């Protein structure tokens, strides 16, 4: 079974039986439930006008995108909702479009880093942010209940095509106070970017032109037929790393299919480190606007160290963008995000945004007058091993996590955090086990001073889990 229902929406592989995959019938059901939820929200806010609810729909370059888009838009119109279809668009572009259009919500059709056979519906509120856990669960409850009523013929919704939001997104980034356009243009950067055959290949070339950056694009055709595994991890990026090793570029830039995750490659072809995307951008932001930071439990300790060096306070949140943004608002963080290359900068919006990350990173390099590798050497050095345990239908994940927690509860050298799975924090290392929100796996992340020590710690815990299955 590949259909995964979570607070951020639903995702699954295309094709197969209903209730088991992402198929037209289930897309209709969940889109209808979301529309009903948005309608209820408007009513609770006291909006009793006859004006139809307005929903923004954007999609990445996936092969299944047109089919899913047609079902989603048709369903919303059938509910009596008006739709702004912004076409090929990144996740952050769609988030910004909801706010810019004054819409009541938005649906992003993307499975983010998942392989080509996957797609998903990511659900946004009227602020262009992911639904809270409570709201997401309410949508899931409505979907299961299937108590739906569609609009009569004279009250059907309309669909407007508006493909201007890519440029509006670029404009908003270029106008950020900490984006030093003059310094970037003066530095005359030359970058190589892998846009993995999706919407990055549409928006990034135009973005680079307006930044004054010379560029070369790899896998730039927006076909959805990904040239390699789309998750921006080192093991998937040999092509661009080899290109960088030949010289001639100041920076390698890698995004995922919906352009909310961001990884850098140094001028010598060595990975900057996906975890250090947020660390480096946060260091730049904090040097200009001191304050607090937030990342999730599975992110590097380096952000904590950098934050404290700037006199701020670091806070960890449960994994998931909405959990991070909620915590950021609670502690008034000036920068935050996730160690998977997700930069969330509230001055722009509360959502991971690779364009924001690129502009702030280039500003930092330009102002410091250094190379990417020189910048990387200024940060605390940690290594994270990212492993996984594939789940079977019989696996009782909750029971396993409880047993792991109990194993370390009496260990005075370890702190155990169970707000999201189980994280065991030792003075010089940590390991975090949690069930993925996007795949049928347990993620096992571990960090230490060396990759060998980090991987060893992660695999020790994996062996414990295997014995419990």
Coordinates of C-alpha atoms in Angstrom, one line a residue:
X1 CA 0.0 0.0 0.0
X2 CA 1.5 3.3 -1.1
X3 CA -1.2 5.8 -0.3
X4 CA 0.1 7.9 2.7
X5 CA -2.3 10.2 4.5
X6 CA -0.8 12.8 6.7
X7 CA -1.5 16.3 8.1
X8 CA 0.2 17.9 5.1
X9 CA -2.0 16.0 2.6
X10 CA -1.9 12.7 0.7
X11 CA 0.7 11.1 -1.5
X12 CA 1.1 7.8 -3.3
X13 CA 2.1 6.1 -6.5
X14 CA 0.0 6.6 -9.6
X15 CA -2.1 3.7 -10.8
X16 CA -3.7 0.8 -9.0
X17 CA -6.7 0.1 -6.9
X18 CA -8.7 2.8 -5.1
X19 CA -7.8 3.3 -1.4
X20 CA -4.3 1.9 -2.1
X21 CA -2.7 4.4 -4.5
X22 CA -3.1 8.0 -5.7
X23 CA -5.9 7.6 -8.2
X24 CA -8.7 9.8 -9.6
X25 CA -11.3 8.6 -7.1
X26 CA -9.1 9.2 -4.1
X27 CA -8.0 12.5 -5.5
X28 CA -11.6 13.6 -5.8
X29 CA -12.4 12.5 -2.2
X30 CA -9.5 14.3 -0.6
X31 CA -9.9 17.4 -2.7
X32 CA -13.5 17.6 -1.8
X33 CA -12.8 17.1 1.9
X34 CA -10.2 19.9 1.7
X35 CA -12.7 22.2 -0.1
X36 CA -15.3 21.5 2.5
X37 CA -12.8 22.3 5.3
X38 CA -11.9 25.6 3.6
X39 CA -15.6 26.5 3.3
X40 CA -16.2 25.7 6.9
X41 CA -13.2 27.9 7.9
X42 CA -14.7 30.9 5.9
X43 CA -18.0 30.4 7.7
X44 CA -16.4 30.2 11.1
X45 CA -14.6 33.5 10.4
X46 CA -18.0 35.1 9.8
X47 CA -17.7 35.3 6.0
X48 CA -21.3 34.8 4.9
X49 CA -20.9 36.6 1.5
X50 CA -22.0 35.0 -1.7
X51 CA -18.4 35.3 -3.0
X52 CA -17.1 31.9 -4.0
X53 CA -14.1 30.5 -2.2
X54 CA -10.8 30.9 -4.1
X55 CA -8.1 28.3 -4.3
X56 CA -4.7 28.5 -6.0
X57 CA -3.4 25.4 -7.7
X58 CA 0.2 24.9 -8.8
X59 CA 2.1 21.8 -9.9
X60 CA 5.7 20.5 -10.4
X61 CA 6.9 18.8 -13.6
X62 CA 5.8 15.3 -12.8
X63 CA 4.5 13.1 -15.6
X64 CA 1.2 12.6 -13.8
X65 CA 0.8 16.3 -13.1
X66 CA -1.7 17.0 -15.9
X67 CA -4.0 14.2 -14.8
X68 CA -3.9 15.1 -11.2
X69 CA -4.3 18.8 -12.0
X70 CA -7.4 18.1 -14.1
X71 CA -9.1 16.1 -11.4
X72 CA -8.2 18.6 -8.6
X73 CA -9.4 21.7 -10.6
X74 CA -12.5 19.9 -11.8
X75 CA -13.4 18.8 -8.3
X76 CA -12.9 22.3 -6.9
X77 CA -15.1 23.8 -9.6
X78 CA -17.7 21.1 -8.9
X79 CA -17.7 22.3 -5.3
X80 CA -18.6 25.8 -6.5
X81 CA -15.0 27.1 -5.9
X82 CA -13.1 29.5 -8.2
X83 CA -9.6 28.4 -9.1
X84 CA -6.4 30.2 -10.1
X85 CA -4.2 27.8 -11.9
X86 CA -0.7 29.1 -11.8
X87 CA 0.7 26.2 -14.0
X88 CA 4.2 25.0 -13.5
X89 CA 5.2 26.4 -10.1
X90 CA 7.5 25.7 -7.2
X91 CA 6.0 24.9 -3.8
X92 CA 7.2 28.3 -2.4
X93 CA 5.8 30.1 -5.5
X94 CA 2.4 28.5 -4.8
X95 CA 2.6 29.4 -1.1
X96 CA 3.3 33.1 -2.0
X97 CA 0.6 33.1 -4.7
X98 CA -2.1 32.2 -2.1
X99 CA -1.2 35.4 -0.2
X100 CA -0.7 37.6 -3.2
X101 CA -4.0 36.6 -4.7
X102 CA -5.9 36.9 -1.3
X103 CA -7.0 33.3 -1.8
X104 CA -8.7 31.1 0.8
X105 CA -6.2 28.2 0.3
X106 CA -4.0 26.4 -2.1
X107 CA -3.1 22.9 -3.4
X108 CA 0.4 22.1 -4.5
X109 CA 0.5 19.0 -6.8
X110 CA 4.0 17.6 -6.0
X111 CA 5.5 14.6 -4.3
X112 CA 8.6 16.7 -3.6
X113 CA 11.7 14.4 -3.5
X114 CA 9.9 11.1 -4.2
X115 CA 10.6 9.2 -7.4
X116 CA 8.8 9.8 -10.7
X117 CA 5.9 7.4 -10.1
X118 CA 4.7 9.3 -7.0
X119 CA 2.6 12.4 -6.7
X120 CA 0.8 14.2 -3.9
X121 CA -1.6 17.0 -2.8
X122 CA 0.0 19.4 -0.4
X123 CA -2.7 21.6 1.3
X124 CA -2.3 25.2 2.3
X125 CA -4.4 27.6 4.4
X126 CA -5.3 31.2 3.6
X127 CA -1.8 32.3 4.7
X128 CA -0.1 30.1 2.1
X129 CA 1.2 27.8 4.9
X130 CA 0.7 24.1 5.5
X131 CA -2.3 23.1 7.6
X132 CA -1.8 22.6 11.3
X133 CA -1.9 19.1 12.6
X134 CA -5.4 19.6 13.9
X135 CA -6.6 21.1 10.6
X136 CA -5.0 18.3 8.6
X137 CA -6.6 15.7 10.8
X138 CA -9.9 17.3 10.3
X139 CA -9.5 17.1 6.5
X140 CA -8.7 13.4 6.8
X141 CA -11.7 12.9 9.0
X142 CA -14.0 14.5 6.4
X143 CA -12.5 12.4 3.7
X144 CA -13.3 9.2 5.5
X145 CA -16.8 10.4 6.3
X146 CA -17.5 11.3 2.7
X147 CA -20.5 13.5 3.6
X148 CA -20.2 15.7 0.5
X149 CA -22.5 18.0 -1.4
X150 CA -21.5 19.5 -4.8
X151 CA -22.7 22.8 -6.4
X152 CA -25.7 23.1 -8.7
X153 CA -25.1 24.0 -12.4
X154 CA -25.6 27.7 -11.9
X155 CA -23.1 27.8 -8.9
X156 CA -20.2 25.9 -10.4
X157 CA -16.8 27.5 -10.0
X158 CA -14.5 28.9 -12.7
X159 CA -10.8 28.4 -13.5
X160 CA -8.5 31.3 -14.4
X161 CA -5.0 30.6 -15.8
X162 CA -2.4 33.0 -14.4
X163 CA 1.3 32.1 -15.0
X164 CA 2.7 35.4 -13.7
X165 CA 3.5 34.2 -10.2
X166 CA 7.0 32.8 -11.0
X167 CA 8.1 36.4 -11.8
X168 CA 6.3 37.7 -8.7
X169 CA 8.1 35.2 -6.6
X170 CA 11.5 36.3 -8.1
X171 CA 10.6 39.9 -7.5
X172 CA 9.8 39.3 -3.9
X173 CA 13.1 37.6 -3.3
X174 CA 15.1 40.3 -5.0
X175 CA 13.4 42.9 -2.8
X176 CA 14.5 41.3 0.5
X177 CA 16.7 43.6 2.5
X178 CA 19.4 41.0 3.1
X179 CA 19.7 40.1 -0.6
X180 CA 22.7 42.1 -1.6
X181 CA 22.2 42.4 -5.3
X182 CA 25.0 44.9 -5.8
X183 CA 27.5 42.6 -4.2
X184 CA 26.3 39.5 -6.0
X185 CA 26.4 41.3 -9.4
X186 CA 29.9 42.7 -8.7
X187 CA 31.2 39.2 -7.8
X188 CA 30.1 37.9 -11.2
X189 CA 29.4 34.4 -9.9
X190 CA 29.4 31.4 -12.3
X191 CA 27.1 28.6 -11.1
X192 CA 26.1 25.1 -12.3
X193 CA 22.6 24.0 -11.3
X194 CA 20.9 20.6 -11.4
X195 CA 17.1 21.2 -11.7
X196 CA 16.2 17.5 -12.0
X197 CA 13.8 17.9 -14.9
X198 CA 11.1 19.8 -13.0
X199 CA 10.0 23.3 -12.3
X200 CA 13.5 24.5 -11.2
X201 CA 14.4 24.4 -14.9
X202 CA 11.8 27.0 -15.5
X203 CA 12.3 29.5 -12.7
X204 CA 16.0 29.2 -11.8
X205 CA 17.4 30.4 -15.2
X206 CA 15.2 33.5 -15.0
X207 CA 16.2 34.0 -11.4
X208 CA 19.9 33.7 -12.2
X209 CA 19.6 36.2 -15.0
X210 CA 18.0 38.8 -12.7
X211 CA 20.6 38.1 -10.0
X212 CA 23.3 38.8 -12.6
X213 CA 24.8 35.3 -12.3
X214 CA 26.2 33.4 -15.2
X215 CA 24.9 29.8 -15.2
X216 CA 24.7 26.4 -16.7
X217 CA 21.7 24.1 -16.2
X218 CA 21.8 20.4 -15.9
X219 CA 18.6 18.3 -16.4
X220 CA 16.8 21.5 -17.2
X221 CA 13.9 20.2 -19.3
X222 CA 10.7 20.1 -17.3
X223 CA 9.6 16.6 -18.3
X224 CA 9.1 14.9 -15.0
X225 CA 11.3 12.1 -16.3
X226 CA 13.9 12.5 -13.7
X227 CA 17.5 11.9 -14.8
X228 CA 18.4 10.5 -11.4
X229 CA 16.9 9.9 -8.0
X230 CA 15.4 13.4 -7.3
X231 CA 16.4 13.6 -3.6
X232 CA 19.3 16.0 -3.4
X233 CA 21.7 13.7 -1.6
X234 CA 25.3 13.2 -2.4
X235 CA 24.8 9.6 -3.6
X236 CA 22.4 11.0 -6.3
X237 CA 24.5 13.9 -7.5
X238 CA 27.6 12.4 -9.1
X239 CA 26.9 14.1 -12.4
X240 CA 27.0 17.7 -11.2
X241 CA 29.8 16.9 -8.7
X242 CA 32.0 15.6 -11.6
X243 CA 31.1 18.7 -13.6
X244 CA 32.2 20.9 -10.7
X245 CA 35.5 19.0 -10.3
X246 CA 36.5 20.1 -13.8
X247 CA 36.5 23.7 -12.6
X248 CA 35.1 26.9 -14.0
X249 CA 32.3 27.3 -11.5
X250 CA 32.1 29.1 -8.2
X251 CA 29.1 27.1 -6.9
X252 CA 27.0 24.0 -7.6
X253 CA 23.3 24.3 -6.8
X254 CA 20.9 21.4 -6.5
X255 CA 17.1 21.6 -5.9
X256 CA 14.4 18.9 -5.6
X257 CA 11.4 18.7 -8.0
X258 CA 9.3 21.4 -6.2
X259 CA 12.3 23.6 -5.3
X260 CA 11.8 23.9 -1.6
X261 CA 15.0 21.9 -0.7
X262 CA 18.4 23.2 -1.6
X263 CA 21.9 21.7 -1.6
X264 CA 25.2 23.3 -2.5
X265 CA 28.4 21.9 -4.0
X266 CA 31.7 23.7 -3.5
X267 CA 33.9 25.0 -6.3
X268 CA 36.1 21.9 -6.0
X269 CA 33.2 19.4 -6.5
X270 CA 32.9 18.5 -2.8
X271 CA 29.5 18.7 -1.2
X272 CA 29.0 21.7 1.0
X273 CA 26.7 19.4 3.0
X274 CA 22.9 19.5 2.8
X275 CA 22.7 20.0 6.5
X276 CA 24.8 23.1 6.2
X277 CA 22.5 24.9 3.7
X278 CA 20.4 26.2 6.7
X279 CA 23.5 26.7 8.9
X280 CA 25.3 28.9 6.4
X281 CA 22.2 31.0 5.6
X282 CA 21.4 31.3 9.3
X283 CA 24.9 32.5 10.0
X284 CA 24.5 35.2 7.4
X285 CA 21.1 36.3 8.6
X286 CA 22.1 36.3 12.3
X287 CA 25.2 38.4 11.5
X288 CA 22.8 41.2 10.3
X289 CA 19.7 40.5 12.5
X290 CA 20.5 38.7 15.7
X291 CA 17.7 36.5 17.1
X292 CA 16.5 33.0 17.7
X293 CA 16.5 30.0 15.4
X294 CA 14.6 26.7 15.0
X295 CA 15.2 23.5 13.2
X296 CA 13.8 20.0 13.5
X297 CA 15.0 17.2 15.7
X298 CA 16.8 15.5 12.8
X299 CA 18.9 18.5 11.9
X300 CA 22.6 19.1 12.7
X301 CA 23.8 20.6 16.0
X302 CA 25.8 23.1 14.0
X303 CA 22.8 25.4 13.9
X304 CA 22.6 25.5 17.7
X305 CA 26.3 26.3 17.8
X306 CA 26.1 29.1 15.3
X307 CA 23.0 30.6 16.9
X308 CA 24.6 30.6 20.4
X309 CA 27.8 32.2 18.9
X310 CA 25.5 35.1 17.7
X311 CA 23.9 35.4 21.1
X312 CA 20.6 33.8 20.1
X313 CA 18.6 30.8 21.4
X314 CA 18.1 27.6 19.4
X315 CA 15.0 25.5 19.7
X316 CA 14.3 22.0 18.2
X317 CA 10.9 21.2 16.7
X318 CA 9.2 18.0 15.6
X319 CA 9.9 17.0 12.0
X320 CA 7.6 18.5 9.4
X321 CA 7.5 22.0 8.0
X322 CA 4.3 23.0 9.9
X323 CA 5.9 22.0 13.2
X324 CA 9.0 24.0 12.5
X325 CA 7.0 27.1 11.4
X326 CA 4.7 26.8 14.5
X327 CA 7.8 26.7 16.8
X328 CA 9.4 29.6 14.9
X329 CA 6.4 31.8 15.6
X330 CA 6.4 30.7 19.2
X331 CA 10.0 31.8 19.8
X332 CA 10.0 34.6 17.3
X333 CA 12.8 33.1 15.3
X334 CA 14.5 35.2 12.6
X335 CA 15.5 32.2 10.6
X336 CA 14.8 28.5 10.7
X337 CA 14.1 25.4 8.6
X338 CA 15.1 21.8 8.2
X339 CA 18.4 20.0 7.8
X340 CA 17.3 18.5 4.5
X341 CA 18.2 21.8 2.8
X342 CA 15.0 23.7 3.7
X343 CA 15.4 27.4 4.5
X344 CA 12.5 29.2 6.1
X345 CA 13.0 33.0 6.3
X346 CA 10.0 34.8 7.8
X347 CA 10.9 38.1 6.1
X348 CA 9.8 36.4 2.9
X349 CA 7.2 33.8 4.1
X350 CA 6.8 30.9 6.4
X351 CA 7.8 28.2 4.0
X352 CA 10.9 26.4 2.7
X353 CA 12.2 28.3 -0.3
X354 CA 15.3 27.4 -2.3
X355 CA 15.2 30.8 -4.1
X356 CA 15.5 32.6 -0.8
X357 CA 18.3 30.3 0.2
X358 CA 20.2 30.8 -3.0
X359 CA 20.0 34.6 -2.8
X360 CA 21.0 34.8 0.8
X361 CA 23.9 32.3 0.4
X362 CA 25.3 34.2 -2.6
X363 CA 24.9 37.5 -0.7
X364 CA 27.0 35.9 2.1
X365 CA 29.7 34.7 -0.3
X366 CA 29.8 38.0 -2.0
X367 CA 30.1 40.1 1.2
X368 CA 32.8 37.8 2.7
X369 CA 34.7 37.6 -0.6
X370 CA 35.4 33.9 0.0
X371 CA 34.8 30.6 -1.8
X372 CA 32.2 28.1 -0.8
X373 CA 34.8 25.7 0.6
X374 CA 36.3 28.5 2.6
X375 CA 32.9 29.4 4.0
X376 CA 32.2 25.8 4.9
X377 CA 35.4 25.6 6.9
X378 CA 34.2 28.3 9.2
X379 CA 31.4 26.2 10.7
X380 CA 31.5 23.5 13.4
X381 CA 32.1 20.1 11.7
X382 CA 29.5 17.4 12.3
X383 CA 28.6 14.4 10.1
X384 CA 25.1 13.0 9.8
X385 CA 24.4 9.4 8.7
X386 CA 20.9 9.0 7.1
X387 CA 19.6 5.4 7.1
X388 CA 16.2 3.8 6.8
X389 CA 14.3 0.7 7.7
X390 CA 11.7 -0.4 5.3
X391 CA 8.4 -1.2 6.9
X392 CA 6.1 -4.2 6.3
X393 CA 2.3 -4.1 7.0
X394 CA 3.0 -6.2 10.1
X395 CA 5.5 -3.7 11.6
X396 CA 4.2 -2.1 14.8
X397 CA 6.3 1.1 14.7
X398 CA 4.8 2.6 17.9
X399 CA 5.6 -0.4 19.9
X400 CA 9.2 -0.5 18.6
X401 CA 9.7 3.2 19.5
X402 CA 8.4 2.7 23.0
X403 CA 10.8 -0.2 23.5
X404 CA 13.7 1.9 22.2
X405 CA 12.8 4.7 24.6
X406 CA 12.6 2.3 27.5
X407 CA 16.1 1.0 26.7
X408 CA 17.7 4.4 27.2
X409 CA 15.4 5.8 29.9
X410 CA 17.8 4.8 32.7
X411 CA 21.0 5.9 30.8
X412 CA 22.3 8.9 32.7
X413 CA 24.5 9.9 29.8
X414 CA 21.6 10.2 27.4
X415 CA 18.7 12.6 27.1
X416 CA 15.6 11.0 25.5
X417 CA 13.1 13.2 23.5
X418 CA 9.9 11.6 22.3
X419 CA 8.0 14.6 20.8
X420 CA 8.5 13.0 17.4
X421 CA 9.6 9.4 17.4
X422 CA 12.5 8.9 19.7
X423 CA 15.7 10.9 19.8
X424 CA 18.6 9.8 22.0
X425 CA 21.0 12.7 22.7
X426 CA 24.4 11.9 24.0
X427 CA 27.0 14.6 24.9
X428 CA 29.0 14.0 21.7
X429 CA 26.4 12.4 19.4
X430 CA 22.7 11.7 18.8
X431 CA 20.4 9.3 17.0
X432 CA 16.8 9.9 16.0
X433 CA 14.3 7.2 14.9
X434 CA 10.9 8.3 13.5
X435 CA 8.3 7.0 11.1
X436 CA 8.4 9.0 7.9
X437 CA 5.5 11.2 6.9
X438 CA 6.1 10.6 3.2
X439 CA 7.3 7.0 2.8
X440 CA 6.6 3.6 4.4
X441 CA 9.9 3.6 6.3
X442 CA 11.5 4.4 9.7
X443 CA 14.1 7.1 9.2
X444 CA 17.2 6.6 11.3
X445 CA 19.4 9.8 11.5
X446 CA 22.5 9.9 13.6
X447 CA 25.2 12.6 14.1
X448 CA 28.8 12.5 15.4
X449 CA 32.2 14.1 14.8
X450 CA 32.9 11.6 12.0
X451 CA 30.7 9.8 9.5
X452 CA 32.0 6.4 10.7
X453 CA 30.9 7.1 14.2
X454 CA 27.6 8.5 13.1
X455 CA 26.9 5.5 10.8
X456 CA 27.9 3.1 13.5
X457 CA 25.5 4.6 16.0
X458 CA 22.6 4.6 13.6
X459 CA 23.2 1.0 12.6
X460 CA 23.5 -0.1 16.2
X461 CA 19.9 1.2 16.7
X462 CA 18.8 -0.4 13.4
X463 CA 19.9 -3.8 14.7
X464 CA 17.9 -3.3 17.8
X465 CA 14.8 -2.5 15.7
X466 CA 15.4 -5.5 13.4
X467 CA 15.4 -7.8 16.5
X468 CA 12.1 -6.4 17.6
X469 CA 10.3 -6.9 14.2

